[in-house]
């Protein structure tokens, strides 16, 4: 059975989707963009944007009583592959070296014109 995971500590969905769904011990986290949930404002500057995206994901994980250690798969969407190194540097600080599988792709556009969006999949029991 599917359980919706939602928290006020991450931005509310801006469309017909959930922040995350927990199904059979797997948490599917929707793509997060750099919105500060306390103000609703978009942040600017790729390092700041990436930190905010990761903080938003962390808030969803905490609501599900999980952490980045439970992440098994990540997808990073970038507005420009030239941002890869900066995003990668910030992203890596949220893990302890036991990294999840991942792909990073550049896309033509992202919601609200942001530079980075990240989605993740976590497993409850590792």
C-alpha positions as semicolon CSV with decimal commas, in nm:
position;residue;x (nm);y (nm);z (nm)
1;X;0,000;0,000;0,000
2;X;0,115;0,354;-0,074
3;X;0,172;0,609;0,203
4;X;0,207;0,979;0,116
5;X;0,498;1,149;0,294
6;X;0,463;1,525;0,335
7;X;0,626;1,790;0,552
8;X;0,598;2,167;0,592
9;X;0,979;2,174;0,618
10;X;1,007;2,122;0,241
11;X;0,829;2,316;-0,033
12;X;0,471;2,216;-0,103
13;X;0,414;2,047;-0,437
14;X;0,359;2,299;-0,718
15;X;0,151;2,052;-0,918
16;X;-0,051;1,733;-0,889
17;X;0,213;1,521;-0,714
18;X;0,331;1,433;-0,362
19;X;0,661;1,526;-0,199
20;X;0,721;1,153;-0,159
21;X;0,550;0,815;-0,164
22;X;0,646;0,521;0,055
23;X;0,566;0,187;-0,110
24;X;0,681;-0,154;0,016
25;X;0,978;-0,010;0,205
26;X;1,091;0,217;-0,079
27;X;1,062;0,597;-0,053
28;X;1,028;0,776;-0,387
29;X;1,110;1,145;-0,339
30;X;0,983;1,384;-0,604
31;X;1,224;1,624;-0,767
32;X;1,309;1,912;-0,538
33;X;1,403;2,259;-0,656
34;X;1,571;2,541;-0,459
35;X;1,265;2,687;-0,290
36;X;1,309;2,801;0,069
37;X;1,004;2,645;0,240
38;X;0,996;2,915;0,510
39;X;0,953;3,197;0,257
40;X;0,843;3,028;-0,065
41;X;1,121;3,215;-0,245
42;X;1,355;3,068;-0,503
43;X;1,724;3,093;-0,417
44;X;1,989;3,200;-0,665
45;X;2,351;3,093;-0,710
46;X;2,425;2,730;-0,790
47;X;2,595;2,639;-0,460
48;X;2,314;2,795;-0,254
49;X;2,054;2,636;-0,483
50;X;2,208;2,290;-0,446
51;X;2,229;2,318;-0,067
52;X;1,860;2,420;-0,053
53;X;1,757;2,128;-0,274
54;X;1,949;1,888;-0,048
55;X;1,797;2,047;0,265
56;X;1,450;2,003;0,113
57;X;1,524;1,636;0,044
58;X;1,663;1,596;0,395
59;X;1,337;1,734;0,540
60;X;1,135;1,477;0,344
61;X;1,371;1,201;0,456
62;X;1,337;1,309;0,820
63;X;0,958;1,305;0,791
64;X;0,988;0,942;0,679
65;X;1,235;0,876;0,966
66;X;1,519;0,818;0,717
67;X;1,849;0,986;0,628
68;X;2,083;1,021;0,332
69;X;2,231;0,685;0,434
70;X;1,908;0,526;0,305
71;X;1,939;0,677;-0,044
72;X;2,005;0,417;-0,315
73;X;1,937;0,619;-0,633
74;X;1,958;0,985;-0,734
75;X;1,874;1,176;-1,049
76;X;2,015;1,526;-1,092
77;X;1,872;1,756;-1,357
78;X;2,080;2,060;-1,455
79;X;1,999;2,358;-1,674
80;X;2,357;2,344;-1,805
81;X;2,618;2,068;-1,772
82;X;2,874;2,344;-1,701
83;X;2,724;2,350;-1,349
84;X;2,815;1,984;-1,289
85;X;3,134;2,036;-1,085
86;X;2,978;2,288;-0,845
87;X;2,665;2,079;-0,792
88;X;2,872;1,762;-0,751
89;X;3,089;1,925;-0,483
90;X;2,790;2,033;-0,272
91;X;2,599;1,708;-0,331
92;X;2,892;1,498;-0,211
93;X;2,900;1,671;0,128
94;X;2,562;1,517;0,219
95;X;2,693;1,160;0,200
96;X;2,952;0,976;0,408
97;X;3,127;0,815;0,111
98;X;2,874;0,535;0,067
99;X;2,727;0,699;-0,243
100;X;2,402;0,600;-0,416
101;X;2,373;0,514;-0,784
102;X;2,319;0,831;-0,985
103;X;2,277;0,994;-1,320
104;X;2,311;1,362;-1,403
105;X;2,151;1,509;-1,712
106;X;2,124;1,853;-1,864
107;X;1,775;1,949;-1,974
108;X;1,631;2,229;-2,180
109;X;1,436;2,375;-1,888
110;X;1,336;2,311;-1,527
111;X;1,033;2,424;-1,323
112;X;1,031;2,796;-1,245
113;X;1,354;2,842;-1,443
114;X;1,581;2,695;-1,176
115;X;1,927;2,554;-1,246
116;X;1,903;2,228;-1,049
117;X;1,639;1,972;-0,956
118;X;1,714;1,648;-0,771
119;X;1,499;1,342;-0,708
120;X;1,596;1,044;-0,493
121;X;1,491;0,695;-0,399
122;X;1,553;0,556;-0,051
123;X;1,516;0,209;0,096
124;X;1,384;0,176;0,452
125;X;1,567;-0,145;0,544
126;X;1,916;-0,170;0,403
